[in-house]
mmCIF file of C-alpha atoms in Angstrom:
data_model
loop_
_atom_site.group_PDB
_atom_site.id
_atom_site.type_symbol
_atom_site.label_atom_id
_atom_site.label_comp_id
_atom_site.label_asym_id
_atom_site.label_seq_id
_atom_site.Cartn_x
_atom_site.Cartn_y
_atom_site.Cartn_z
ATOM 1 C CA MET A 1 18.311 168.394 97.442
ATOM 2 C CA ALA A 2 17.547 164.975 95.883
ATOM 3 C CA ASP A 3 19.902 162.741 98.276
ATOM 4 C CA ARG A 4 18.158 164.652 100.760
ATOM 5 C CA SER A 5 14.581 163.843 99.830
ATOM 6 C CA ALA A 6 15.574 160.124 99.354
ATOM 7 C CA THR A 7 17.434 159.881 102.342
ATOM 8 C CA THR A 8 14.342 161.564 104.694
ATOM 9 C CA VAL A 9 12.074 158.639 102.989
ATOM 10 C CA ALA A 10 14.552 155.675 103.207
ATOM 11 C CA ALA A 11 15.003 157.176 106.934
ATOM 12 C CA ALA A 12 10.966 157.625 107.191
ATOM 13 C CA THR A 13 9.575 154.310 105.628
ATOM 14 C CA PRO A 14 10.527 151.268 108.020
ATOM 15 C CA LEU A 15 8.761 153.778 110.824
ATOM 16 C CA LEU A 16 5.707 154.356 109.374
ATOM 17 C CA ARG A 17 5.782 150.120 107.639
ATOM 18 C CA ARG A 18 5.880 149.210 111.868
ATOM 19 C CA LEU A 19 3.061 152.192 112.211
ATOM 20 C CA HIS A 20 1.508 150.607 109.465
ATOM 21 C CA ILE A 21 1.732 147.237 111.308
ATOM 22 C CA TRP A 22 0.684 148.033 114.665
ATOM 23 C CA ILE A 23 -2.168 149.905 113.409
ATOM 24 C CA GLY A 24 -3.028 146.722 111.389
ATOM 25 C CA LEU A 25 -3.000 144.527 114.127
ATOM 26 C CA LEU A 26 -4.566 146.528 117.518
ATOM 27 C CA ASN A 27 -7.317 147.909 114.775
ATOM 28 C CA LEU A 28 -8.198 143.738 113.488
ATOM 29 C CA THR A 29 -11.504 143.365 115.068
ATOM 30 C CA SER A 30 -12.618 147.032 113.048
ATOM 31 C CA LEU A 31 -11.335 145.834 109.942
ATOM 32 C CA LEU A 32 -12.992 143.109 109.656
ATOM 33 C CA VAL A 33 -16.646 143.963 111.338
ATOM 34 C CA MET A 34 -16.486 147.409 108.726
ATOM 35 C CA GLY A 35 -14.986 144.997 105.760
ATOM 36 C CA ALA A 36 -17.831 142.082 107.181
ATOM 37 C CA ALA A 37 -19.839 144.711 106.848
ATOM 38 C CA GLY A 38 -19.361 145.400 103.709
ATOM 39 C CA ILE A 39 -20.785 141.847 102.327
ATOM 40 C CA VAL A 40 -23.505 141.965 104.494
ATOM 41 C CA THR A 41 -24.984 145.018 103.439
ATOM 42 C CA ALA A 42 -24.271 143.881 100.610
ATOM 43 C CA LEU A 43 -25.361 140.773 99.956
ATOM 44 C CA HIS A 44 -28.093 140.368 103.413
ATOM 45 C CA THR A 45 -31.730 141.728 100.824
ATOM 46 C CA SER A 46 -33.906 139.484 101.740
ATOM 47 C CA GLU A 47 -36.025 141.074 104.953
ATOM 48 C CA PRO A 48 -35.161 138.907 108.186
ATOM 49 C CA ALA A 49 -37.327 136.838 110.443
ATOM 50 C CA ARG A 50 -40.152 138.469 112.907
ATOM 51 C CA THR A 51 -42.192 136.819 115.805
ATOM 52 C CA VAL A 52 -45.017 139.169 117.735
ATOM 53 C CA SER A 53 -45.362 138.315 121.781
ATOM 54 C CA THR A 54 -49.035 140.038 123.263
ATOM 55 C CA PHE A 55 -48.716 141.134 127.343
ATOM 56 C CA ALA A 56 -51.473 142.701 129.962
ATOM 57 C CA TYR A 57 -50.572 146.812 130.187
ATOM 58 C CA THR A 58 -52.078 149.339 132.047
ATOM 59 C CA PRO A 59 -50.088 152.441 132.065
ATOM 60 C CA ARG A 60 -50.767 154.314 135.454
ATOM 61 C CA PRO A 61 -53.107 157.298 135.041
ATOM 62 C CA ASP A 62 -50.526 160.280 135.348
ATOM 63 C CA ALA A 63 -48.003 158.563 133.128
ATOM 64 C CA SER A 64 -46.760 161.200 129.575
ATOM 65 C CA ASP A 65 -45.992 158.913 126.805
ATOM 66 C CA PRO A 66 -41.873 158.545 128.081
ATOM 67 C CA ASP A 67 -42.799 157.431 130.919
ATOM 68 C CA ILE A 68 -44.622 154.806 129.438
ATOM 69 C CA ALA A 69 -42.506 153.733 126.705
ATOM 70 C CA ASN A 70 -39.963 153.567 130.334
ATOM 71 C CA GLU A 71 -42.086 151.261 131.977
ATOM 72 C CA ILE A 72 -42.992 148.926 128.570
ATOM 73 C CA PHE A 73 -38.710 149.257 128.023
ATOM 74 C CA ASP A 74 -37.813 148.359 131.880
ATOM 75 C CA ARG A 75 -40.499 145.502 131.481
ATOM 76 C CA LEU A 76 -38.519 143.445 128.265
ATOM 77 C CA HIS A 77 -35.186 143.732 129.129
ATOM 78 C CA PRO A 78 -33.808 145.081 126.366
ATOM 79 C CA GLY A 79 -30.123 144.423 127.355
ATOM 80 C CA VAL A 80 -27.761 146.780 125.012
ATOM 81 C CA ALA A 81 -30.247 148.840 123.704
ATOM 82 C CA GLN A 82 -31.965 152.789 122.704
ATOM 83 C CA ARG A 83 -33.696 153.278 125.047
ATOM 84 C CA PRO A 84 -36.526 154.786 123.248
ATOM 85 C CA PRO A 85 -36.110 158.984 123.190
ATOM 86 C CA SER A 86 -38.612 161.305 123.088
ATOM 87 C CA TRP A 87 -38.700 162.046 119.365
ATOM 88 C CA SER A 88 -39.329 158.220 118.870
ATOM 89 C CA LEU A 89 -43.051 157.852 120.158
ATOM 90 C CA HIS A 90 -45.427 158.324 117.616
ATOM 91 C CA ARG A 91 -49.631 158.197 117.874
ATOM 92 C CA THR A 92 -51.643 156.077 115.459
ATOM 93 C CA ASP A 93 -54.352 157.203 113.890
ATOM 94 C CA ALA A 94 -56.225 155.575 116.674
ATOM 95 C CA GLY A 95 -54.524 156.703 119.402
ATOM 96 C CA GLN A 96 -52.497 153.669 119.557
ATOM 97 C CA LEU A 97 -48.377 154.541 120.860
ATOM 98 C CA THR A 98 -45.737 153.197 119.035
ATOM 99 C CA PHE A 99 -41.426 152.507 119.172
ATOM 100 C CA ASP A 100 -39.027 151.575 117.993
ATOM 101 C CA ILE A 101 -36.002 149.611 121.060
ATOM 102 C CA ASN A 102 -33.472 148.728 118.762
ATOM 103 C CA GLY A 103 -29.033 147.720 119.011
ATOM 104 C CA PRO A 104 -26.668 145.488 118.171
ATOM 105 C CA ASN A 105 -28.983 142.399 119.325
ATOM 106 C CA THR A 106 -32.931 143.710 119.052
ATOM 107 C CA GLN A 107 -34.533 145.475 116.158
ATOM 108 C CA SER A 108 -38.497 145.826 117.686
ATOM 109 C CA ARG A 109 -41.933 148.042 116.471
ATOM 110 C CA VAL A 110 -44.073 147.792 119.943
ATOM 111 C CA VAL A 111 -47.312 149.292 120.388
ATOM 112 C CA VAL A 112 -49.339 149.924 122.543
ATOM 113 C CA ASP A 113 -53.318 149.819 122.514
ATOM 114 C CA GLU A 114 -54.482 151.362 125.641
ATOM 115 C CA THR A 115 -57.428 150.882 125.149
ATOM 116 C CA ALA A 116 -57.164 146.916 125.055
ATOM 117 C CA HIS A 117 -55.171 147.201 127.515
ATOM 118 C CA SER A 118 -52.033 145.584 126.155
ATOM 119 C CA VAL A 119 -49.021 145.455 123.911
ATOM 120 C CA ARG A 120 -47.653 143.919 121.106
ATOM 121 C CA VAL A 121 -43.908 143.198 120.392
ATOM 122 C CA GLU A 122 -42.777 142.286 116.768
ATOM 123 C CA THR A 123 -39.302 141.287 117.459
ATOM 124 C CA ALA A 124 -37.114 141.036 114.327
ATOM 125 C CA ALA A 125 -34.392 138.427 114.370
ATOM 126 C CA VAL A 126 -31.013 140.068 114.070
ATOM 127 C CA ASP A 127 -27.684 137.718 112.906
ATOM 128 C CA LEU A 128 -25.118 137.653 112.966
ATOM 129 C CA GLY A 129 -24.386 139.101 110.051
ATOM 130 C CA ARG A 130 -27.375 142.112 110.983
ATOM 131 C CA MET A 131 -25.817 142.311 114.639
ATOM 132 C CA LEU A 132 -21.763 143.586 112.796
ATOM 133 C CA THR A 133 -23.648 146.058 111.078
ATOM 134 C CA TYR A 134 -24.793 148.279 113.705
ATOM 135 C CA LEU A 135 -22.246 147.870 115.643
ATOM 136 C CA HIS A 136 -19.980 149.204 112.716
ATOM 137 C CA ARG A 137 -21.174 152.795 112.632
ATOM 138 C CA GLN A 138 -21.677 152.359 116.714
ATOM 139 C CA SER A 139 -18.539 155.277 116.733
ATOM 140 C CA SER A 140 -19.128 157.146 120.274
ATOM 141 C CA TYR A 141 -21.074 160.306 119.210
ATOM 142 C CA TRP A 142 -24.093 157.479 118.373
ATOM 143 C CA ALA A 143 -23.382 154.734 121.071
ATOM 144 C CA ILE A 144 -26.308 153.166 123.155
ATOM 145 C CA PRO A 145 -25.137 154.010 126.211
ATOM 146 C CA ASP A 146 -23.945 151.758 127.621
ATOM 147 C CA ILE A 147 -20.665 151.042 128.855
ATOM 148 C CA ARG A 148 -20.211 147.998 126.541
ATOM 149 C CA THR A 149 -21.044 150.302 124.039
ATOM 150 C CA ARG A 150 -19.420 153.280 124.950
ATOM 151 C CA LEU A 151 -15.921 151.380 124.907
ATOM 152 C CA TRP A 152 -16.939 149.563 121.522
ATOM 153 C CA GLY A 153 -17.981 153.103 120.169
ATOM 154 C CA LEU A 154 -14.392 154.626 121.381
ATOM 155 C CA TYR A 155 -12.437 151.503 119.241
ATOM 156 C CA VAL A 156 -14.595 152.533 116.399
ATOM 157 C CA ASP A 157 -12.964 155.623 116.711
ATOM 158 C CA LEU A 158 -9.814 155.353 116.578
ATOM 159 C CA SER A 159 -10.517 152.505 113.848
ATOM 160 C CA ILE A 160 -11.707 155.825 111.020
ATOM 161 C CA VAL A 161 -8.613 157.321 111.805
ATOM 162 C CA SER A 162 -6.529 154.259 111.602
ATOM 163 C CA LEU A 163 -8.536 153.595 107.925
ATOM 164 C CA LEU A 164 -6.853 156.731 107.433
ATOM 165 C CA TYR A 165 -3.465 156.307 108.294
ATOM 166 C CA LEU A 166 -3.242 152.730 106.699
ATOM 167 C CA SER A 167 -4.876 153.694 103.450
ATOM 168 C CA THR A 168 -2.459 156.685 102.803
ATOM 169 C CA SER A 169 0.892 154.984 104.152
ATOM 170 C CA GLY A 170 0.268 152.207 102.486
ATOM 171 C CA ILE A 171 0.453 154.725 98.931
ATOM 172 C CA TRP A 172 3.931 155.976 101.378
ATOM 173 C CA LEU A 173 5.286 151.739 101.207
ATOM 174 C CA TRP A 174 4.114 151.301 97.738
ATOM 175 C CA LEU A 175 5.694 154.389 96.442
ATOM 176 C CA ALA A 176 8.869 154.110 98.745
ATOM 177 C CA SER A 177 9.793 150.131 98.031
ATOM 178 C CA ARG A 178 8.036 148.578 95.300
ATOM 179 C CA PRO A 179 6.922 151.841 92.743
ATOM 180 C CA ARG A 180 8.138 149.562 89.163
ATOM 181 C CA LEU A 181 6.172 146.383 90.337
ATOM 182 C CA ARG A 182 3.696 146.002 87.781
ATOM 183 C CA TRP A 183 0.379 143.748 89.136
ATOM 184 C CA ALA A 184 0.382 147.318 91.575
ATOM 185 C CA ARG A 185 0.505 149.916 89.150
ATOM 186 C CA VAL A 186 -2.268 148.253 87.415
ATOM 187 C CA ALA A 187 -4.005 147.251 90.142
ATOM 188 C CA PHE A 188 -3.922 150.979 91.559
ATOM 189 C CA VAL A 189 -4.846 152.317 88.053
ATOM 190 C CA ALA A 190 -7.908 149.945 87.270
ATOM 191 C CA GLY A 191 -8.665 150.503 90.885
ATOM 192 C CA VAL A 192 -8.859 154.807 89.895
ATOM 193 C CA ALA A 193 -10.274 153.861 86.710
ATOM 194 C CA ALA A 194 -13.838 152.310 88.694
ATOM 195 C CA PHE A 195 -13.733 154.338 91.209
ATOM 196 C CA GLY A 196 -13.912 157.817 88.217
ATOM 197 C CA LEU A 197 -16.445 155.321 86.003
ATOM 198 C CA VAL A 198 -17.775 155.017 89.241
ATOM 199 C CA LEU A 199 -18.200 158.841 90.731
ATOM 200 C CA PHE A 200 -18.553 160.266 87.355
ATOM 201 C CA GLY A 201 -22.295 157.994 86.658
ATOM 202 C CA ILE A 202 -23.316 159.066 90.503
ATOM 203 C CA PHE A 203 -21.615 162.814 90.370
ATOM 204 C CA MET B 1 5.339 132.744 100.147
ATOM 205 C CA TYR B 2 6.140 136.387 102.191
ATOM 206 C CA ARG B 3 6.438 137.731 99.348
ATOM 207 C CA LEU B 4 3.494 136.531 97.075
ATOM 208 C CA LEU B 5 1.929 138.084 100.728
ATOM 209 C CA ARG B 6 2.638 141.303 100.405
ATOM 210 C CA ASN B 7 2.185 141.784 96.918
ATOM 211 C CA LEU B 8 -1.338 140.581 97.377
ATOM 212 C CA HIS B 9 -1.830 142.608 100.047
ATOM 213 C CA LEU B 10 -0.090 145.670 97.684
ATOM 214 C CA THR B 11 -2.552 144.755 95.025
ATOM 215 C CA PHE B 12 -6.244 144.487 97.426
ATOM 216 C CA GLY B 13 -5.453 147.370 99.319
ATOM 217 C CA LEU B 14 -4.427 149.846 95.896
ATOM 218 C CA THR B 15 -7.644 148.447 94.107
ATOM 219 C CA ALA B 16 -9.535 149.136 96.927
ATOM 220 C CA ILE B 17 -8.083 152.271 97.764
ATOM 221 C CA LEU B 18 -9.983 154.675 97.511
ATOM 222 C CA PRO B 19 -13.809 153.273 98.475
ATOM 223 C CA LEU B 20 -12.009 153.055 101.347
ATOM 224 C CA LEU B 21 -10.231 156.045 101.636
ATOM 225 C CA LEU B 22 -14.184 157.233 101.264
ATOM 226 C CA PHE B 23 -15.274 154.952 103.701
ATOM 227 C CA ALA B 24 -13.112 156.199 106.008
ATOM 228 C CA VAL B 25 -13.172 159.835 105.468
ATOM 229 C CA THR B 26 -17.430 159.190 105.505
ATOM 230 C CA GLY B 27 -16.840 156.979 108.075
ATOM 231 C CA GLY B 28 -16.014 160.278 110.209
ATOM 232 C CA LEU B 29 -18.891 162.877 108.921
ATOM 233 C CA LEU B 30 -21.294 160.792 109.412
ATOM 234 C CA GLY B 31 -19.700 159.356 113.286
ATOM 235 C CA TYR B 32 -19.828 162.296 114.317
ATOM 236 C CA ASN B 33 -23.732 164.168 112.530
ATOM 237 C CA VAL B 34 -19.992 167.031 112.367
ATOM 238 C CA TYR B 35 -21.071 167.784 108.087
ATOM 239 C CA ASN B 36 -24.626 168.546 107.415
ATOM 240 C CA PRO B 37 -24.951 171.334 104.590
ATOM 241 C CA PRO B 38 -28.247 172.460 103.289
ATOM 242 C CA ALA B 39 -28.977 170.530 100.087
ATOM 243 C CA LEU B 40 -28.937 173.016 97.151
ATOM 244 C CA GLU B 41 -32.192 173.048 94.851
ATOM 245 C CA SER B 42 -32.823 174.410 91.186
ATOM 246 C CA GLU B 43 -35.314 174.934 89.328
ATOM 247 C CA ARG B 44 -35.517 174.245 85.685
ATOM 248 C CA VAL B 45 -37.838 173.221 82.230
ATOM 249 C CA LEU B 46 -37.565 171.773 79.600
ATOM 250 C CA THR B 47 -39.580 172.067 76.816
ATOM 251 C CA ASP B 48 -39.360 170.188 72.741
ATOM 252 C CA VAL B 49 -39.794 167.197 74.289
ATOM 253 C CA PRO B 50 -39.727 164.129 72.043
ATOM 254 C CA ALA B 51 -43.633 162.479 70.990
ATOM 255 C CA THR B 52 -41.683 159.069 72.504
ATOM 256 C CA ALA B 53 -41.181 160.625 75.778
ATOM 257 C CA LEU B 54 -44.530 162.125 76.495
ATOM 258 C CA ALA B 55 -45.382 157.884 75.974
ATOM 259 C CA SER B 56 -44.975 156.867 78.950
ATOM 260 C CA PRO B 57 -43.197 157.645 82.372
ATOM 261 C CA ARG B 58 -40.292 155.411 81.380
ATOM 262 C CA ALA B 59 -40.190 156.113 78.136
ATOM 263 C CA MET B 60 -40.913 159.905 79.758
ATOM 264 C CA ALA B 61 -36.836 158.426 82.667
ATOM 265 C CA GLY B 62 -35.460 156.864 79.580
ATOM 266 C CA TRP B 63 -35.552 160.566 77.696
ATOM 267 C CA LEU B 64 -34.291 162.310 80.658
ATOM 268 C CA MET B 65 -31.788 160.324 81.124
ATOM 269 C CA THR B 66 -30.104 161.838 78.182
ATOM 270 C CA GLN B 67 -30.756 165.664 78.740
ATOM 271 C CA GLY B 68 -28.386 164.751 82.409
ATOM 272 C CA ILE B 69 -31.184 163.822 85.075
ATOM 273 C CA ARG B 70 -29.480 160.731 85.461
ATOM 274 C CA GLY B 71 -31.219 158.057 88.489
ATOM 275 C CA ALA B 72 -33.438 154.976 89.161
ATOM 276 C CA LEU B 73 -36.697 155.256 88.702
ATOM 277 C CA THR B 74 -38.282 155.424 92.034
ATOM 278 C CA HIS B 75 -41.917 156.927 91.829
ATOM 279 C CA VAL B 76 -45.136 157.915 89.397
ATOM 280 C CA GLU B 77 -48.073 159.544 90.264
ATOM 281 C CA GLN B 78 -50.697 159.333 87.875
ATOM 282 C CA ASP B 79 -53.353 161.990 87.819
ATOM 283 C CA ASP B 80 -55.308 162.186 84.418
ATOM 284 C CA ASP B 81 -53.073 163.569 82.157
ATOM 285 C CA ASP B 82 -50.649 164.647 84.902
ATOM 286 C CA VAL B 83 -47.688 162.818 85.602
ATOM 287 C CA THR B 84 -44.955 162.925 88.323
ATOM 288 C CA LEU B 85 -42.114 161.050 88.595
ATOM 289 C CA ARG B 86 -39.618 160.631 91.235
ATOM 290 C CA ILE B 87 -35.568 160.154 89.261
ATOM 291 C CA GLU B 88 -33.182 159.487 91.975
ATOM 292 C CA ARG B 89 -29.479 158.587 92.958
ATOM 293 C CA PRO B 90 -26.973 158.182 95.716
ATOM 294 C CA GLY B 91 -26.794 162.382 96.633
ATOM 295 C CA ARG B 92 -29.038 163.820 94.770
ATOM 296 C CA ALA B 93 -32.776 163.168 93.593
ATOM 297 C CA PHE B 94 -34.982 164.697 91.283
ATOM 298 C CA GLU B 95 -38.862 165.086 90.540
ATOM 299 C CA VAL B 96 -39.765 165.835 87.010
ATOM 300 C CA ARG B 97 -43.753 167.135 86.647
ATOM 301 C CA TYR B 98 -45.522 166.687 82.590
ATOM 302 C CA GLY B 99 -49.136 166.881 81.089
ATOM 303 C CA THR B 100 -49.176 164.287 79.220
ATOM 304 C CA ASP B 101 -51.247 166.962 75.790
ATOM 305 C CA GLU B 102 -47.567 169.201 75.488
ATOM 306 C CA PRO B 103 -43.723 168.897 75.146
ATOM 307 C CA ARG B 104 -42.929 171.164 78.333
ATOM 308 C CA VAL B 105 -41.281 169.341 81.454
ATOM 309 C CA GLU B 106 -40.500 170.388 84.895
ATOM 310 C CA VAL B 107 -38.248 169.017 87.005
ATOM 311 C CA SER B 108 -37.458 170.369 90.555
ATOM 312 C CA ALA B 109 -33.628 169.075 91.703
ATOM 313 C CA ARG B 110 -31.957 168.589 95.224
ATOM 314 C CA ARG B 111 -28.240 167.767 94.952
ATOM 315 C CA HIS B 112 -26.748 167.605 98.241
ATOM 316 C CA ARG B 113 -22.311 168.648 98.443
ATOM 317 C CA PHE B 114 -19.668 166.288 97.553
ATOM 318 C CA LEU B 115 -18.524 165.551 100.362
ATOM 319 C CA LEU B 116 -22.382 164.520 101.424
ATOM 320 C CA MET B 117 -22.908 163.058 98.244
ATOM 321 C CA LEU B 118 -19.803 160.499 99.348
ATOM 322 C CA GLY B 119 -21.409 160.071 102.768
ATOM 323 C CA TYR B 120 -24.723 159.030 100.444
ATOM 324 C CA MET B 121 -22.961 156.800 98.604
ATOM 325 C CA HIS B 122 -21.170 155.096 102.031
ATOM 326 C CA GLU B 123 -24.720 153.379 102.689
ATOM 327 C CA THR B 124 -26.175 152.822 99.855
ATOM 328 C CA ALA B 125 -25.715 148.807 99.384
ATOM 329 C CA GLY B 126 -26.573 149.205 95.759
ATOM 330 C CA LEU B 127 -26.407 146.215 93.855
ATOM 331 C CA THR B 128 -29.657 145.635 92.359
ATOM 332 C CA ASP B 129 -30.634 149.228 92.418
ATOM 333 C CA PRO B 130 -32.743 149.765 88.605
ATOM 334 C CA TYR B 131 -29.412 152.861 87.786
ATOM 335 C CA TRP B 132 -26.565 151.903 86.887
ATOM 336 C CA GLY B 133 -24.371 154.232 88.269
ATOM 337 C CA THR B 134 -25.144 153.162 91.891
ATOM 338 C CA ARG B 135 -25.296 149.724 90.859
ATOM 339 C CA ALA B 136 -21.349 149.996 89.627
ATOM 340 C CA TRP B 137 -21.071 150.966 93.636
ATOM 341 C CA GLY B 138 -22.391 148.559 95.615
ATOM 342 C CA TRP B 139 -20.148 146.607 93.184
ATOM 343 C CA LEU B 140 -16.820 148.786 93.525
ATOM 344 C CA ALA B 141 -18.799 148.503 97.513
ATOM 345 C CA LEU B 142 -18.921 145.182 98.154
ATOM 346 C CA VAL B 143 -15.237 144.222 95.927
ATOM 347 C CA SER B 144 -13.717 146.914 98.576
ATOM 348 C CA SER B 145 -15.100 145.304 101.450
ATOM 349 C CA ILE B 146 -14.186 141.741 100.539
ATOM 350 C CA ALA B 147 -10.724 143.490 99.766
ATOM 351 C CA LEU B 148 -10.408 144.784 103.504
ATOM 352 C CA VAL B 149 -11.081 141.202 104.998
ATOM 353 C CA LEU B 150 -8.347 139.886 102.748
ATOM 354 C CA LEU B 151 -6.178 142.994 103.365
ATOM 355 C CA ALA B 152 -6.956 142.312 107.669
ATOM 356 C CA LEU B 153 -6.199 138.130 106.765
ATOM 357 C CA SER B 154 -3.419 138.716 104.526
ATOM 358 C CA GLY B 155 -1.442 141.245 106.927
ATOM 359 C CA LEU B 156 -1.655 139.426 110.639
ATOM 360 C CA VAL B 157 -0.395 136.470 108.514
ATOM 361 C CA MET B 158 2.571 138.417 107.640
ATOM 362 C CA TRP B 159 3.141 140.014 110.549
ATOM 363 C CA PHE B 160 3.108 136.009 111.876
ATOM 364 C CA GLN B 161 5.821 135.253 109.888
ATOM 365 C CA ARG B 162 8.368 138.672 110.155
ATOM 366 C CA ARG B 163 10.093 137.620 113.381
ATOM 367 C CA GLN B 164 11.515 141.047 114.267
ATOM 368 C CA ASP B 165 7.566 142.371 114.988
ATOM 369 C CA ARG B 166 6.508 139.712 116.745
ATOM 370 C CA ARG B 167 6.542 140.139 120.610
ATOM 371 C CA THR B 168 5.413 143.843 119.786
ATOM 372 C CA GLY B 169 3.213 142.542 118.126
ATOM 373 C CA ALA B 170 1.898 140.209 119.963
ATOM 374 C CA ILE B 171 0.779 142.754 122.445
ATOM 375 C CA VAL B 172 -0.653 144.979 120.395
ATOM 376 C CA LEU B 173 -2.871 142.354 118.735
ATOM 377 C CA ALA B 174 -4.432 141.076 122.091
ATOM 378 C CA ALA B 175 -5.201 144.888 123.096
ATOM 379 C CA GLY B 176 -6.706 145.298 120.084
ATOM 380 C CA LEU B 177 -8.532 141.642 120.184
ATOM 381 C CA LEU B 178 -8.774 142.781 124.619
ATOM 382 C CA TRP B 179 -10.499 145.720 122.693
ATOM 383 C CA GLY B 180 -12.263 144.660 119.896
ATOM 384 C CA LEU B 181 -12.828 141.165 120.098
ATOM 385 C CA GLY B 182 -13.494 141.163 123.794
ATOM 386 C CA LEU B 183 -16.568 144.226 123.434
ATOM 387 C CA LEU B 184 -17.832 142.697 120.130
ATOM 388 C CA VAL B 185 -18.407 139.067 122.624
ATOM 389 C CA ALA B 186 -20.157 140.866 125.934
ATOM 390 C CA ILE B 187 -22.352 142.857 123.365
ATOM 391 C CA ARG B 188 -23.584 139.712 121.953
ATOM 392 C CA LEU B 189 -24.292 138.228 124.925
ATOM 393 C CA GLY B 190 -25.570 141.252 126.793
#
């Protein structure tokens, strides 16, 4: 019985290793993006630089708030960005319409002042780190309706499943090939202990 | 060289294995909005509060830590003798109400289920959080993110050193780069 198990492990390990390599190569970009997003989120504490621009605008008399938001979105040409959904539109106490335009390359707050016939757009600079952080969250479920972000969303979907496979097959490959390696044992125990301590603190 | 890299790759992976599994599982939950059970709410009254705890909101928060109400003190509101505090950690929030003239504290707790709490951890940076547990998670998440980058890079170098996997691997890598890096560039330029 033990021999049979050992034979099964020995037969499965080369296949699992090869899959581990191929899946890692296919997901190289997303693994780097996810790692970079984690580093950026932890270390990027400063507020981004903001620029403000204004332009004249008078809405059509029969325009609804979503119509106004869509007109301004089209006029701003924000590139790959989420068209403001109707639930995100707000009116201030002064009656100004406000909404956000967000995307991997843009983060803008728009304020429409109908009495002054003007629109104020406050735009935050989106550097590469913020762009990667934004994109690492964009699964196919949340993807902006644009062919590039839809395809990226599928890549993120794949990378989530792949990270699960890479983690579990990594454990298998360790136990099947070098279970007695001291470095590995120390790293595993240290990692589990650190995670256990954190869970104790948070749970 | 290959042997050293292989051991380093294994060491990075095993050190960060649990946070990486957390990121993968909660990435699936957050990425598809599939798990949103309501938070569990409960009330609790603490009596015999020591006079030292009533001296200031921070002193109260410090004493509450010893009663299992742990987290960062994120909000303080004082109206004459009535004080309201908010204490938070990922997936947990407590609203604490008390009067400075009596040794009695009311606590409303809002607690998310375990999996959702892990989801909150995924979204918490935490390096500068006042609460040690959240801060410790911030450091572990940072170390795991660095480990993920090192895993990807060391894996790439190791693959290249394995002659038998070079051809198929190159096709897979090219497909992945076209899909991933190609789209990143297209989106950035978009």
